[in-house]
Amino acid sequence: MSFIGDVLSEAIRLLCQFGAELRGVLWLTLVVSLLATAIGVALGVPLGTALGLGRFRGRTPLLVAVNTGMGMPPVLAGLLILLLLWRDGPLGSWGILFTPQAMVIAQSLLAIPIAAGVTAGAVGGLSPVTREQLSALGLGKTAAGWIAVREAWPGVAAAVAAAFGRVVSEVGAVLIVGGNIEGETRVLTTAIVQEARQAQFGAALALGIILMVLALMINGALTWLQLRERVH
Amino acid sequence: MAATSRTGALMPALVVENLRFPEDGSIVSVARLSVEAGGRLVVFGPNGAGKTTLLRLLAGVVPGGPTFAAAYQPQHSHVFRGSAGWNLGLGLNPEQAAWARTLADRFGLDPALYEGPARALSGGERQRLSLARTLARSEPWVLLDEPLAALDVADRMTVAAALVDSLNGKGAIIVTHDREEAAVLGERVAVMVGGTILQEGPVAEVFSLPVDDRVARAVGVANVLDGVTGHREGPLCSIRVGPLQVWGLGDLAEGVGARVLFGAEAVTLFPGHEAAAGSARNRWPGTVSALRETGRLIEVIVDAGSPIAALITPGSQAALNLEPGAPVIVAVKATAARIIPR
């Protein structure tokens, strides 16, 4: 019991200090995860809406690809981006490997299928009455898609939350393309791995608590938006 | 299936031929449907007749129909998240949106509701909103599925009249299963039963002179009597139904089993058993056996040897002092009855 107690008190001490290094890790985590979520939502929600509403050629294979992508292991996403950005790779000239940019790209690859898949489910689940009225409005595809997203808002908010949850908690992709360089590409998850490896359990737990609080705040905000919209 | 437009007119007529759904035509099988430019056709029939599927085919919601520019309003008016005013303007340009507000006002939608959430609207308010939005669109045709179904009975005829006034020369195909609505909304009516259009013509003619007993049942012709034909006179032929001899339009040989059809609204009642003046060929004495309210009218069942149904207004009932047991003369013009083979 004293071991757990010691770890916990060390974690609390570090949290109370909240030093510059910790602040830097938290800030980078927020920036990378939010940017990757934003890219994932910007591309995934329209894709999911098209999949949920449309009846077009290639829809089924695309849906299978998205659903498979939802379960893509983060280390594989990291590996793919690593190959692309490696100095001899097709995008090697960009010179962004082991930078936050590379981490955003790798996490976006994880966020897009999640945002698309959950949105496709939400939009596809709109009632036949809703869909028929929507098609009867005679709108263009973009306008109709926008109304469908508004209509399926609680489900689309869940897609945003799921995408954020996916990227903020993953460690494999950012570790591979970021390299966990202290002060440059270290985020909460990779820092936890680092501290745990060095048996710095108090520090690892402190980082874990911060990660959970962060996830709680973002998801709390999204849930509030989700429920507020339901009133109408 | 083919949709053609007739040139020469200001706006083309709509002609649809050989429309089948699915391919075997088990749900809809329409050989020909035509509506003059600016005309109003009501598609009338019982539940499950295929009316909605026909309209959805015409609207392009179900594939396999003709392609023509039409604004379609489905049977169930759905409103989207957002204000009522925003919903009213969906898919419309600013000019059309302004027109939609004028129309919504005509249809009795309170403008004070515009700022509030559309989800708070009642079913009737949603229907008025959807109707206004659909009519404000620029397409030369409107396709309306049960456009008054969600309204209170008291408001239906007012909104129906406003709807007709608001078409502004657009052609309309309107699905309904209500006789009164059909009479106000349609110039012509197509009676649909089992996916097929059995009779098409001016509303009054179809409702009073159904071509067969399937149409008669569909349009709610109250009097369908079976008997044996007697002699003929010009376009008329007689049929003996129990103790009654009934004259009607028909072209049948003598002595065959036949059926006479006439609407309850074609029956005139005279109080007492005095012979009344008038040109009606069919006159039979009888007694009132029952009275039943049907919407705003009263259906009177008279026992004249066979039961005869008549439709009268509450005012007439009071004036004629019609109560069960009261003696009456039943009169039906021969031209309002149709005699068909059985």
GROMACS .gro file of C-alpha atoms in nm, chain B residues 51-214:
model
  164
  283LYS     CA    1  -5.119   0.686  -5.465
  284THR     CA    2  -4.815   0.785  -5.262
  285THR     CA    3  -4.585   0.560  -5.464
  286LEU     CA    4  -4.722   0.712  -5.786
  287LEU     CA    5  -4.650   1.062  -5.654
  288ARG     CA    6  -4.301   0.960  -5.537
  289LEU     CA    7  -4.231   0.816  -5.882
  290LEU     CA    8  -4.343   1.143  -6.041
  291ALA     CA    9  -4.129   1.337  -5.791
  292GLY     CA   10  -3.824   1.127  -5.871
  293VAL     CA   11  -3.788   1.011  -5.509
  294VAL     CA   12  -3.844   0.657  -5.632
  295PRO     CA   13  -3.642   0.586  -5.947
  296GLY     CA   14  -3.818   0.488  -6.267
  297GLY     CA   15  -4.051   0.784  -6.311
  298PRO     CA   16  -4.048   1.063  -6.566
  299THR     CA   17  -3.820   1.363  -6.530
  300PHE     CA   18  -3.993   1.697  -6.511
  301ALA     CA   19  -3.953   2.004  -6.295
  302ALA     CA   20  -4.181   1.968  -5.995
  303ALA     CA   21  -4.183   2.081  -5.634
  304TYR     CA   22  -4.278   1.787  -5.414
  305GLN     CA   23  -4.416   1.783  -5.063
  306PRO     CA   24  -4.421   1.439  -4.899
  307GLN     CA   25  -4.709   1.320  -4.684
  308HIS     CA   26  -4.530   1.377  -4.354
  309SER     CA   27  -4.403   1.731  -4.311
  310HIS     CA   28  -4.069   1.716  -4.137
  311VAL     CA   29  -3.911   2.030  -3.993
  312PHE     CA   30  -3.538   2.059  -3.939
  313ARG     CA   31  -3.341   2.185  -3.637
  314GLY     CA   32  -3.360   2.562  -3.647
  315SER     CA   33  -3.623   2.831  -3.638
  316ALA     CA   34  -3.957   2.804  -3.814
  317GLY     CA   35  -3.866   3.105  -4.028
  318TRP     CA   36  -3.542   2.939  -4.137
  319ASN     CA   37  -3.730   2.621  -4.224
  320LEU     CA   38  -3.982   2.822  -4.427
  321GLY     CA   39  -3.702   2.964  -4.642
  322LEU     CA   40  -3.510   2.639  -4.699
  323GLY     CA   41  -3.410   2.597  -5.061
  324LEU     CA   42  -3.565   2.931  -5.161
  325ASN     CA   43  -3.404   3.249  -5.290
  326PRO     CA   44  -3.489   3.574  -5.103
  327GLU     CA   45  -3.773   3.661  -5.340
  328GLN     CA   46  -3.926   3.312  -5.308
  329ALA     CA   47  -3.876   3.322  -4.931
  330ALA     CA   48  -4.075   3.646  -4.912
  331TRP     CA   49  -4.349   3.483  -5.121
  332ALA     CA   50  -4.341   3.178  -4.892
  333ARG     CA   51  -4.412   3.407  -4.595
  334THR     CA   52  -4.709   3.559  -4.778
  335LEU     CA   53  -4.839   3.211  -4.857
  336ALA     CA   54  -4.782   3.089  -4.500
  337ASP     CA   55  -4.986   3.387  -4.384
  338ARG     CA   56  -5.265   3.289  -4.625
  339PHE     CA   57  -5.256   2.935  -4.494
  340GLY     CA   58  -5.296   3.065  -4.141
  341LEU     CA   59  -4.944   3.022  -3.999
  342ASP     CA   60  -4.890   3.283  -3.728
  343PRO     CA   61  -4.577   3.494  -3.815
  344ALA     CA   62  -4.505   3.518  -3.441
  345LEU     CA   63  -4.394   3.154  -3.463
  346TYR     CA   64  -4.113   3.228  -3.712
  347GLU     CA   65  -3.852   3.313  -3.449
  348GLY     CA   66  -3.922   3.006  -3.238
  349PRO     CA   67  -3.784   2.656  -3.295
  350ALA     CA   68  -3.960   2.470  -3.576
  351ARG     CA   69  -3.973   2.158  -3.359
  352ALA     CA   70  -4.222   2.339  -3.135
  353LEU     CA   71  -4.473   2.369  -3.420
  354SER     CA   72  -4.782   2.148  -3.417
  355GLY     CA   73  -4.848   1.900  -3.697
  356GLY     CA   74  -5.093   2.140  -3.861
  357GLU     CA   75  -4.850   2.431  -3.841
  358ARG     CA   76  -4.574   2.218  -3.992
  359GLN     CA   77  -4.802   2.126  -4.279
  360ARG     CA   78  -4.893   2.490  -4.346
  361LEU     CA   79  -4.522   2.578  -4.342
  362SER     CA   80  -4.425   2.298  -4.580
  363LEU     CA   81  -4.712   2.380  -4.813
  364ALA     CA   82  -4.611   2.747  -4.830
  365ARG     CA   83  -4.247   2.656  -4.894
  366THR     CA   84  -4.337   2.408  -5.168
  367LEU     CA   85  -4.573   2.649  -5.347
  368ALA     CA   86  -4.314   2.929  -5.329
  369ARG     CA   87  -4.073   2.732  -5.545
  370SER     CA   88  -4.034   2.814  -5.911
  371GLU     CA   89  -4.113   2.474  -6.067
  372PRO     CA   90  -4.419   2.478  -6.297
  373TRP     CA   91  -4.565   2.169  -6.126
  374VAL     CA   92  -4.639   2.086  -5.763
  375LEU     CA   93  -4.687   1.735  -5.630
  376LEU     CA   94  -4.865   1.730  -5.295
  377ASP     CA   95  -4.925   1.417  -5.089
  378GLU     CA   96  -5.224   1.456  -4.854
  379PRO     CA   97  -5.150   1.829  -4.814
  380LEU     CA   98  -5.431   1.892  -4.564
  381ALA     CA   99  -5.422   1.569  -4.363
  382ALA     CA  100  -5.261   1.719  -4.051
  383LEU     CA  101  -5.499   2.018  -4.036
  384ASP     CA  102  -5.804   2.045  -3.815
  385VAL     CA  103  -6.121   1.950  -4.002
  386ALA     CA  104  -6.255   2.301  -3.946
  387ASP     CA  105  -5.956   2.460  -4.127
  388ARG     CA  106  -5.919   2.218  -4.417
  389MET     CA  107  -6.157   2.377  -4.663
  390THR     CA  108  -6.025   2.728  -4.595
  391VAL     CA  109  -5.666   2.618  -4.652
  392ALA     CA  110  -5.773   2.409  -4.954
  393ALA     CA  111  -5.932   2.715  -5.115
  394ALA     CA  112  -5.622   2.925  -5.033
  395LEU     CA  113  -5.403   2.652  -5.182
  396VAL     CA  114  -5.597   2.655  -5.509
  397ASP     CA  115  -5.578   3.037  -5.521
  398SER     CA  116  -5.203   3.026  -5.461
  399LEU     CA  117  -5.110   2.796  -5.748
  400ASN     CA  118  -5.080   3.094  -5.984
  401GLY     CA  119  -5.107   2.889  -6.300
  402LYS     CA  120  -4.893   2.601  -6.181
  403GLY     CA  121  -5.008   2.250  -6.253
  404ALA     CA  122  -5.080   2.033  -5.951
  405ILE     CA  123  -5.109   1.663  -5.881
  406ILE     CA  124  -5.258   1.614  -5.538
  407VAL     CA  125  -5.308   1.290  -5.351
  408THR     CA  126  -5.599   1.269  -5.111
  409HIS     CA  127  -5.845   1.014  -4.979
  410ASP     CA  128  -6.100   1.274  -4.870
  411ARG     CA  129  -6.396   1.339  -5.101
  412GLU     CA  130  -6.454   1.696  -4.987
  413GLU     CA  131  -6.085   1.782  -5.027
  414ALA     CA  132  -6.084   1.622  -5.370
  415ALA     CA  133  -6.384   1.828  -5.473
  416VAL     CA  134  -6.220   2.156  -5.367
  417LEU     CA  135  -5.862   2.080  -5.476
  418GLY     CA  136  -5.919   1.901  -5.804
  419GLU     CA  137  -6.058   1.992  -6.141
  420ARG     CA  138  -6.023   1.634  -6.242
  421VAL     CA  139  -5.986   1.322  -6.037
  422ALA     CA  140  -5.812   0.994  -6.108
  423VAL     CA  141  -5.944   0.709  -5.895
  424MET     CA  142  -5.669   0.467  -5.810
  425VAL     CA  143  -5.731   0.117  -5.676
  426GLY     CA  144  -5.476  -0.160  -5.657
  427GLY     CA  145  -5.208   0.046  -5.830
  428THR     CA  146  -5.420   0.118  -6.135
  429ILE     CA  147  -5.619   0.423  -6.237
  430LEU     CA  148  -5.971   0.291  -6.291
  431GLN     CA  149  -6.143   0.614  -6.387
  432GLU     CA  150  -6.031   0.966  -6.467
  433GLY     CA  151  -6.252   1.265  -6.534
  434PRO     CA  152  -6.409   1.579  -6.391
  435VAL     CA  153  -6.453   1.542  -6.014
  436ALA     CA  154  -6.832   1.578  -6.012
  437GLU     CA  155  -6.875   1.327  -6.292
  438VAL     CA  156  -6.647   1.062  -6.140
  439PHE     CA  157  -6.801   1.097  -5.795
  440SER     CA  158  -7.157   1.080  -5.921
  441LEU     CA  159  -7.114   0.835  -6.208
  442PRO     CA  160  -6.850   0.577  -6.119
  443VAL     CA  161  -6.775   0.338  -6.406
  444ASP     CA  162  -6.785   0.027  -6.191
  445ASP     CA  163  -6.842  -0.090  -5.839
  446ARG     CA  164  -6.469  -0.080  -5.752
   0.00000   0.00000   0.00000
